[in-house]
Amino acid sequence: MSDSTEDPYGTVRNAVVLVRDGLIDWVGAASDAPEGVIASAREDIDLGGGWVTPGLIDAHTHLVFGGTRAGEWERRLGGASYEDIARAGGGILSTVRATRSASLDDLVLGARSRLETMIDFGTTTVEIKSGYGLEPEAELRMLEAARTLGNTGVSVSTTLLGAHALPPEFQGDRAGYIDLVCDEMIPRAADGLADAVDAFCEGIGFTPEECTRVLEAGAAHGLAGRLHADQLSDLEGAALAARMGARSADHLEYTNEAGAEAMAAAGCAAVLLPGAFYFLQETRKPPIEAFREYGVPLVVATDSNPGSSPTTHPLVAMNQACVLFGLTPAEALAGMTRLAGPVLGLDDRGVIEAGRRADLACWAVGSPAELSYWMGGTPAMAVIADGRRLR
Ligand code: DI6
Ligand code: FE
């Protein structure tokens, strides 16, 4: 055990982790192991002095989609703004066109290769949103593709994001589209395909009133709430998420202090998505100091998506959270482990202690700060999910 009570990582040196039936059975310094613990192991994995962390939990991704948006990105590099492109029918809607025309197999195949990279880099739990179908069949197909990815060995948590953008066939009938989300998509998705519901509260997305309807309908069907809030402007989405009892508000660049205070009071976590901030070359940063002051849990995720955060690298998100938002490397690691599970309602993982799920990643680094220090780093030496070795 580390001597220092200051150690934010809870370091245990020369450690042994005993895994049984998918759970951590015992963890501690090898010299403290009760008699028989080490001898009782049927299989022995020598991690050669590497650092072991909980398997990473990526609590916000849009991993399932058709096509890419490299062309749009080139236009943005030439000066066009993300919002201008969206208002001209590009952006999210261009991914919607590609996703609607993709089969279930196409969606699984594309997402699987991205997920395999995430697993290489230690991810053992991933949240995946719909939101590029914007019609019932296509939204449900996305969720089915996400569920199918559970066969990689990682845990997949799914979120219905029907209220991501207004589809072209509903231009001029916003209320009609929200009706479709609430009256058809949510009830059907809640029947085993989705664990949560989310909405994009933004000028180019949906109004606070529209998002309220979506979160209320989700709650009525037993779905936990999430909210894309205050990413590009301050619509007081953070306070809305708190008021609705959402598990998290996500992005939060424009969140004001009252929003941070409301989140803390409601136990609503802040999911920071520095990849989108970086890729959209935003300048306004989330109010990290206010979140710390009020005690809002700081979660870090990739936001992996084709438009604003085309990445499959959890360690890059951790690096960006430190460099761009000022998190400490220990906060970034906690944001992708211990604090991320509860956002998905998964309290059984994210910490290496007896009784938790045996989701582990082993790294060839000299200190845990190196996980955030390298801009991407190298793949994990070993990745274990539910007690099973994936890498
Ligand atoms: N905000 C985001 O950053 C993603 N969705 C959202 O509401 C990006 C979606 C995209 O551009 O495809
Ligand atoms: Fe997102």
Short mmCIF file of N, CA, C and O in Angstrom, two decimals, residues 136-228:
data_model
loop_
_atom_site.label_atom_id
_atom_site.label_comp_id
_atom_site.label_asym_id
_atom_site.label_seq_id
_atom_site.Cartn_x
_atom_site.Cartn_y
_atom_site.Cartn_z
N PRO A 136 -38.23 6.09 -36.53
CA PRO A 136 -38.25 4.96 -35.58
C PRO A 136 -37.40 3.76 -36.03
O PRO A 136 -36.56 3.28 -35.26
N GLU A 137 -37.59 3.30 -37.26
CA GLU A 137 -36.87 2.08 -37.65
C GLU A 137 -35.36 2.28 -37.60
O GLU A 137 -34.61 1.43 -37.15
N ALA A 138 -34.91 3.42 -38.11
CA ALA A 138 -33.46 3.66 -38.17
C ALA A 138 -32.86 3.89 -36.78
O ALA A 138 -31.74 3.47 -36.49
N GLU A 139 -33.63 4.55 -35.90
CA GLU A 139 -33.13 4.73 -34.52
C GLU A 139 -33.02 3.37 -33.82
O GLU A 139 -32.02 3.08 -33.15
N LEU A 140 -34.04 2.54 -34.01
CA LEU A 140 -34.01 1.23 -33.35
C LEU A 140 -32.91 0.34 -33.94
O LEU A 140 -32.27 -0.42 -33.22
N ARG A 141 -32.68 0.50 -35.25
CA ARG A 141 -31.59 -0.28 -35.88
C ARG A 141 -30.23 0.11 -35.30
O ARG A 141 -29.38 -0.72 -35.04
N MET A 142 -30.05 1.41 -35.07
CA MET A 142 -28.79 1.85 -34.43
C MET A 142 -28.63 1.23 -33.05
O MET A 142 -27.54 0.79 -32.68
N LEU A 143 -29.72 1.22 -32.28
CA LEU A 143 -29.64 0.66 -30.92
C LEU A 143 -29.38 -0.84 -30.97
O LEU A 143 -28.62 -1.38 -30.16
N GLU A 144 -29.97 -1.50 -31.96
CA GLU A 144 -29.75 -2.93 -32.11
C GLU A 144 -28.29 -3.19 -32.48
O GLU A 144 -27.66 -4.13 -31.97
N ALA A 145 -27.74 -2.36 -33.36
CA ALA A 145 -26.32 -2.50 -33.71
C ALA A 145 -25.46 -2.33 -32.46
O ALA A 145 -24.51 -3.09 -32.22
N ALA A 146 -25.81 -1.33 -31.65
CA ALA A 146 -25.04 -1.09 -30.42
C ALA A 146 -25.12 -2.31 -29.49
O ALA A 146 -24.09 -2.77 -28.97
N ARG A 147 -26.32 -2.82 -29.30
CA ARG A 147 -26.48 -4.01 -28.45
C ARG A 147 -25.63 -5.18 -28.98
O ARG A 147 -25.01 -5.91 -28.20
N THR A 148 -25.64 -5.34 -30.30
CA THR A 148 -24.90 -6.45 -30.92
C THR A 148 -23.41 -6.36 -30.56
O THR A 148 -22.73 -7.39 -30.41
N LEU A 149 -22.90 -5.15 -30.41
CA LEU A 149 -21.48 -4.98 -30.12
C LEU A 149 -21.08 -5.52 -28.76
O LEU A 149 -19.89 -5.64 -28.46
N GLY A 150 -22.07 -5.86 -27.95
CA GLY A 150 -21.77 -6.51 -26.68
C GLY A 150 -21.04 -7.83 -26.90
O GLY A 150 -20.36 -8.32 -26.00
N ASN A 151 -21.14 -8.38 -28.12
CA ASN A 151 -20.44 -9.65 -28.36
C ASN A 151 -18.93 -9.49 -28.52
O ASN A 151 -18.21 -10.47 -28.70
N THR A 152 -18.43 -8.26 -28.44
CA THR A 152 -16.97 -8.05 -28.40
C THR A 152 -16.42 -8.37 -27.01
O THR A 152 -15.21 -8.46 -26.83
N GLY A 153 -17.30 -8.48 -26.02
CA GLY A 153 -16.85 -8.72 -24.65
C GLY A 153 -16.91 -7.48 -23.78
O GLY A 153 -16.79 -7.58 -22.56
N VAL A 154 -17.10 -6.29 -24.38
CA VAL A 154 -17.25 -5.10 -23.55
C VAL A 154 -18.72 -4.96 -23.17
O VAL A 154 -19.61 -5.50 -23.82
N SER A 155 -19.00 -4.23 -22.09
CA SER A 155 -20.38 -3.89 -21.72
C SER A 155 -20.81 -2.71 -22.56
O SER A 155 -20.10 -1.71 -22.60
N VAL A 156 -21.97 -2.81 -23.18
CA VAL A 156 -22.51 -1.70 -23.96
C VAL A 156 -23.77 -1.19 -23.28
O VAL A 156 -24.68 -1.95 -22.99
N SER A 157 -23.78 0.11 -23.00
CA SER A 157 -24.96 0.76 -22.45
C SER A 157 -25.53 1.62 -23.57
O SER A 157 -24.78 2.32 -24.26
N THR A 158 -26.83 1.57 -23.80
CA THR A 158 -27.39 2.25 -24.97
C THR A 158 -28.30 3.42 -24.57
O THR A 158 -29.01 3.36 -23.56
N THR A 159 -28.28 4.44 -25.39
CA THR A 159 -29.08 5.64 -25.13
C THR A 159 -29.81 6.07 -26.40
O THR A 159 -29.18 6.21 -27.45
N LEU A 160 -31.11 6.27 -26.28
CA LEU A 160 -31.89 6.78 -27.41
C LEU A 160 -31.72 8.30 -27.50
O LEU A 160 -32.05 9.02 -26.56
N LEU A 161 -31.19 8.75 -28.63
CA LEU A 161 -31.02 10.19 -28.85
C LEU A 161 -31.84 10.60 -30.08
O LEU A 161 -31.34 11.16 -31.03
N GLY A 162 -33.12 10.26 -30.02
CA GLY A 162 -34.01 10.63 -31.14
C GLY A 162 -34.05 12.13 -31.34
O GLY A 162 -34.16 12.62 -32.46
N ALA A 163 -33.96 12.89 -30.25
CA ALA A 163 -33.98 14.36 -30.34
C ALA A 163 -32.57 14.91 -30.50
O ALA A 163 -32.04 15.63 -29.65
N HIS A 164 -31.93 14.52 -31.60
CA HIS A 164 -30.56 14.98 -31.89
C HIS A 164 -30.60 16.12 -32.91
O HIS A 164 -29.86 17.09 -32.80
N ALA A 165 -31.46 15.97 -33.91
CA ALA A 165 -31.65 17.03 -34.91
C ALA A 165 -33.04 16.85 -35.48
O ALA A 165 -33.60 15.75 -35.42
N LEU A 166 -33.59 17.94 -36.05
CA LEU A 166 -34.93 17.84 -36.66
C LEU A 166 -34.74 17.25 -38.07
O LEU A 166 -34.03 17.83 -38.88
N PRO A 167 -35.38 16.10 -38.35
CA PRO A 167 -35.17 15.51 -39.68
C PRO A 167 -35.88 16.33 -40.74
O PRO A 167 -36.86 17.03 -40.45
N PRO A 168 -35.39 16.27 -41.99
CA PRO A 168 -35.93 17.15 -43.05
C PRO A 168 -37.43 17.01 -43.24
O PRO A 168 -38.11 18.00 -43.48
N GLU A 169 -37.95 15.79 -43.09
CA GLU A 169 -39.39 15.60 -43.35
C GLU A 169 -40.27 16.24 -42.28
O GLU A 169 -41.48 16.30 -42.43
N PHE A 170 -39.66 16.73 -41.18
CA PHE A 170 -40.44 17.40 -40.14
C PHE A 170 -40.14 18.91 -40.08
O PHE A 170 -40.55 19.57 -39.13
N GLN A 171 -39.42 19.44 -41.10
CA GLN A 171 -39.18 20.88 -41.10
C GLN A 171 -40.54 21.58 -41.04
O GLN A 171 -41.43 21.25 -41.81
N GLY A 172 -40.69 22.51 -40.10
CA GLY A 172 -41.98 23.20 -39.98
C GLY A 172 -42.95 22.48 -39.05
O GLY A 172 -44.03 22.99 -38.79
N ASP A 173 -42.58 21.31 -38.56
CA ASP A 173 -43.47 20.60 -37.63
C ASP A 173 -42.66 20.04 -36.47
O ASP A 173 -42.56 18.83 -36.27
N ARG A 174 -42.07 20.93 -35.72
CA ARG A 174 -41.21 20.51 -34.60
C ARG A 174 -41.99 19.68 -33.59
O ARG A 174 -41.52 18.66 -33.11
N ALA A 175 -43.19 20.17 -33.27
CA ALA A 175 -43.99 19.47 -32.26
C ALA A 175 -44.33 18.06 -32.74
O ALA A 175 -44.34 17.11 -31.95
N GLY A 176 -44.56 17.93 -34.03
CA GLY A 176 -44.87 16.60 -34.59
C GLY A 176 -43.71 15.64 -34.42
O GLY A 176 -43.90 14.45 -34.13
N TYR A 177 -42.50 16.17 -34.58
CA TYR A 177 -41.33 15.29 -34.41
C TYR A 177 -41.15 14.89 -32.94
O TYR A 177 -40.89 13.74 -32.63
N ILE A 178 -41.33 15.85 -32.05
CA ILE A 178 -41.20 15.51 -30.62
C ILE A 178 -42.28 14.50 -30.22
O ILE A 178 -42.03 13.58 -29.43
N ASP A 179 -43.47 14.64 -30.80
CA ASP A 179 -44.51 13.63 -30.57
C ASP A 179 -44.00 12.25 -31.01
O ASP A 179 -44.20 11.26 -30.29
N LEU A 180 -43.38 12.20 -32.17
CA LEU A 180 -42.90 10.91 -32.69
C LEU A 180 -41.85 10.31 -31.74
O LEU A 180 -41.86 9.12 -31.44
N VAL A 181 -40.95 11.17 -31.26
CA VAL A 181 -39.92 10.69 -30.31
C VAL A 181 -40.59 10.15 -29.05
O VAL A 181 -40.28 9.05 -28.57
N CYS A 182 -41.53 10.94 -28.51
CA CYS A 182 -42.11 10.59 -27.20
C CYS A 182 -43.12 9.45 -27.30
O CYS A 182 -43.20 8.62 -26.40
N ASP A 183 -43.91 9.46 -28.37
CA ASP A 183 -45.02 8.51 -28.44
C ASP A 183 -44.66 7.20 -29.13
O ASP A 183 -45.33 6.20 -28.94
N GLU A 184 -43.61 7.23 -29.95
CA GLU A 184 -43.27 5.98 -30.63
C GLU A 184 -41.84 5.50 -30.33
O GLU A 184 -41.62 4.37 -29.91
N MET A 185 -40.86 6.38 -30.54
CA MET A 185 -39.47 5.92 -30.37
C MET A 185 -39.19 5.49 -28.93
O MET A 185 -38.61 4.44 -28.68
N ILE A 186 -39.59 6.33 -27.98
CA ILE A 186 -39.26 6.02 -26.58
C ILE A 186 -39.94 4.74 -26.12
O ILE A 186 -39.26 3.84 -25.60
N PRO A 187 -41.26 4.58 -26.31
CA PRO A 187 -41.86 3.32 -25.86
C PRO A 187 -41.23 2.10 -26.51
O PRO A 187 -40.99 1.09 -25.84
N ARG A 188 -40.92 2.19 -27.81
CA ARG A 188 -40.34 1.01 -28.47
C ARG A 188 -38.92 0.77 -28.01
O ARG A 188 -38.51 -0.37 -27.75
N ALA A 189 -38.12 1.82 -27.86
CA ALA A 189 -36.73 1.65 -27.42
C ALA A 189 -36.66 1.17 -25.98
O ALA A 189 -35.76 0.41 -25.60
N ALA A 190 -37.64 1.60 -25.18
CA ALA A 190 -37.63 1.23 -23.76
C ALA A 190 -37.90 -0.26 -23.56
O ALA A 190 -37.67 -0.80 -22.48
N ASP A 191 -38.36 -0.90 -24.64
CA ASP A 191 -38.67 -2.33 -24.55
C ASP A 191 -37.40 -3.15 -24.81
O ASP A 191 -37.35 -3.98 -25.72
N GLY A 192 -36.36 -2.86 -24.06
CA GLY A 192 -35.15 -3.68 -24.10
C GLY A 192 -34.00 -3.15 -24.94
O GLY A 192 -32.89 -3.65 -24.85
N LEU A 193 -34.25 -2.13 -25.77
CA LEU A 193 -33.15 -1.67 -26.64
C LEU A 193 -32.36 -0.50 -26.07
O LEU A 193 -31.21 -0.30 -26.42
N ALA A 194 -33.00 0.30 -25.22
CA ALA A 194 -32.30 1.48 -24.69
C ALA A 194 -32.31 1.46 -23.16
O ALA A 194 -33.26 1.00 -22.54
N ASP A 195 -31.23 1.96 -22.59
CA ASP A 195 -31.11 2.08 -21.13
C ASP A 195 -31.40 3.51 -20.67
O ASP A 195 -31.66 3.75 -19.50
N ALA A 196 -31.26 4.46 -21.59
CA ALA A 196 -31.40 5.87 -21.21
C ALA A 196 -31.92 6.66 -22.40
O ALA A 196 -31.98 6.15 -23.53
N VAL A 197 -32.28 7.90 -22.13
CA VAL A 197 -32.72 8.80 -23.20
C VAL A 197 -31.93 10.10 -23.09
O VAL A 197 -31.53 10.51 -21.99
N ASP A 198 -31.65 10.72 -24.23
CA ASP A 198 -30.82 11.91 -24.28
C ASP A 198 -31.46 12.87 -25.28
O ASP A 198 -32.31 12.46 -26.08
N ALA A 199 -31.10 14.14 -25.21
CA ALA A 199 -31.57 15.12 -26.20
C ALA A 199 -30.50 16.19 -26.36
O ALA A 199 -29.68 16.41 -25.46
N PHE A 200 -30.49 16.85 -27.51
CA PHE A 200 -29.50 17.89 -27.83
C PHE A 200 -30.18 19.24 -27.59
O PHE A 200 -30.94 19.72 -28.43
N CYS A 201 -29.92 19.83 -26.43
CA CYS A 201 -30.52 21.11 -26.05
C CYS A 201 -29.63 22.22 -26.60
O CYS A 201 -28.59 22.54 -26.03
N GLU A 202 -30.03 22.79 -27.73
CA GLU A 202 -29.13 23.73 -28.42
C GLU A 202 -29.90 24.49 -29.48
O GLU A 202 -30.94 24.00 -29.95
N GLY A 203 -29.40 25.66 -29.88
CA GLY A 203 -30.03 26.42 -30.96
C GLY A 203 -30.22 25.59 -32.21
O GLY A 203 -31.26 25.66 -32.87
N ILE A 204 -29.21 24.77 -32.57
CA ILE A 204 -29.34 23.94 -33.77
C ILE A 204 -29.96 22.58 -33.44
O ILE A 204 -30.07 21.73 -34.31
N GLY A 205 -30.35 22.40 -32.17
CA GLY A 205 -30.98 21.13 -31.77
C GLY A 205 -32.41 21.39 -31.33
O GLY A 205 -33.26 21.75 -32.14
N PHE A 206 -32.66 21.23 -30.03
CA PHE A 206 -34.03 21.36 -29.52
C PHE A 206 -34.07 22.33 -28.35
O PHE A 206 -33.08 22.52 -27.63
N THR A 207 -35.23 22.94 -28.16
CA THR A 207 -35.39 23.94 -27.10
C THR A 207 -35.46 23.24 -25.73
O THR A 207 -35.76 22.05 -25.65
N PRO A 208 -35.24 24.00 -24.67
CA PRO A 208 -35.38 23.42 -23.33
C PRO A 208 -36.76 22.79 -23.13
O PRO A 208 -36.87 21.73 -22.52
N GLU A 209 -37.79 23.42 -23.66
CA GLU A 209 -39.15 22.86 -23.49
C GLU A 209 -39.28 21.53 -24.22
O GLU A 209 -39.86 20.57 -23.70
N GLU A 210 -38.73 21.47 -25.43
CA GLU A 210 -38.80 20.21 -26.19
C GLU A 210 -37.99 19.11 -25.49
O GLU A 210 -38.44 17.96 -25.39
N CYS A 211 -36.83 19.48 -24.98
CA CYS A 211 -36.00 18.48 -24.28
C CYS A 211 -36.69 17.99 -23.00
O CYS A 211 -36.58 16.82 -22.63
N THR A 212 -37.39 18.93 -22.34
CA THR A 212 -38.13 18.54 -21.13
C THR A 212 -39.15 17.46 -21.46
O THR A 212 -39.27 16.45 -20.76
N ARG A 213 -39.88 17.66 -22.56
CA ARG A 213 -40.88 16.64 -22.96
C ARG A 213 -40.21 15.29 -23.18
O ARG A 213 -40.73 14.25 -22.78
N VAL A 214 -39.05 15.30 -23.83
CA VAL A 214 -38.37 14.04 -24.15
C VAL A 214 -37.90 13.35 -22.87
O VAL A 214 -38.10 12.14 -22.69
N LEU A 215 -37.31 14.10 -21.96
CA LEU A 215 -36.81 13.49 -20.72
C LEU A 215 -37.99 12.99 -19.87
O LEU A 215 -37.90 11.94 -19.22
N GLU A 216 -39.09 13.74 -19.88
CA GLU A 216 -40.27 13.29 -19.12
C GLU A 216 -40.83 12.00 -19.70
O GLU A 216 -41.16 11.06 -18.96
N ALA A 217 -40.91 11.92 -21.01
CA ALA A 217 -41.43 10.70 -21.65
C ALA A 217 -40.48 9.53 -21.36
O ALA A 217 -40.92 8.41 -21.10
N GLY A 218 -39.18 9.80 -21.40
CA GLY A 218 -38.22 8.74 -21.09
C GLY A 218 -38.42 8.23 -19.67
O GLY A 218 -38.49 7.02 -19.43
N ALA A 219 -38.54 9.17 -18.72
CA ALA A 219 -38.71 8.78 -17.32
C ALA A 219 -39.98 7.96 -17.14
O ALA A 219 -40.00 6.97 -16.40
N ALA A 220 -41.03 8.35 -17.86
CA ALA A 220 -42.31 7.62 -17.75
C ALA A 220 -42.15 6.18 -18.23
O ALA A 220 -42.93 5.31 -17.86
N HIS A 221 -41.15 5.94 -19.08
CA HIS A 221 -40.91 4.58 -19.57
C HIS A 221 -39.70 3.94 -18.91
O HIS A 221 -39.15 2.96 -19.42
N GLY A 222 -39.26 4.52 -17.80
CA GLY A 222 -38.19 3.89 -17.03
C GLY A 222 -36.79 4.14 -17.57
O GLY A 222 -35.84 3.45 -17.18
N LEU A 223 -36.64 5.11 -18.47
CA LEU A 223 -35.31 5.39 -19.01
C LEU A 223 -34.64 6.51 -18.22
O LEU A 223 -35.24 7.55 -17.96
N ALA A 224 -33.39 6.30 -17.86
CA ALA A 224 -32.60 7.34 -17.20
C ALA A 224 -32.37 8.49 -18.17
O ALA A 224 -32.39 8.30 -19.38
N GLY A 225 -32.16 9.68 -17.63
CA GLY A 225 -31.97 10.86 -18.48
C GLY A 225 -30.51 11.26 -18.62
O GLY A 225 -29.71 11.09 -17.70
N ARG A 226 -30.19 11.77 -19.80
CA ARG A 226 -28.90 12.41 -20.07
C ARG A 226 -29.25 13.68 -20.86
O ARG A 226 -30.34 13.77 -21.42
N LEU A 227 -28.34 14.63 -20.96
CA LEU A 227 -28.64 15.81 -21.79
C LEU A 227 -27.37 16.40 -22.39
O LEU A 227 -26.40 16.64 -21.67
N HIS A 228 -27.38 16.61 -23.72
CA HIS A 228 -26.35 17.42 -24.37
C HIS A 228 -26.70 18.87 -24.03
O HIS A 228 -27.70 19.40 -24.54
#
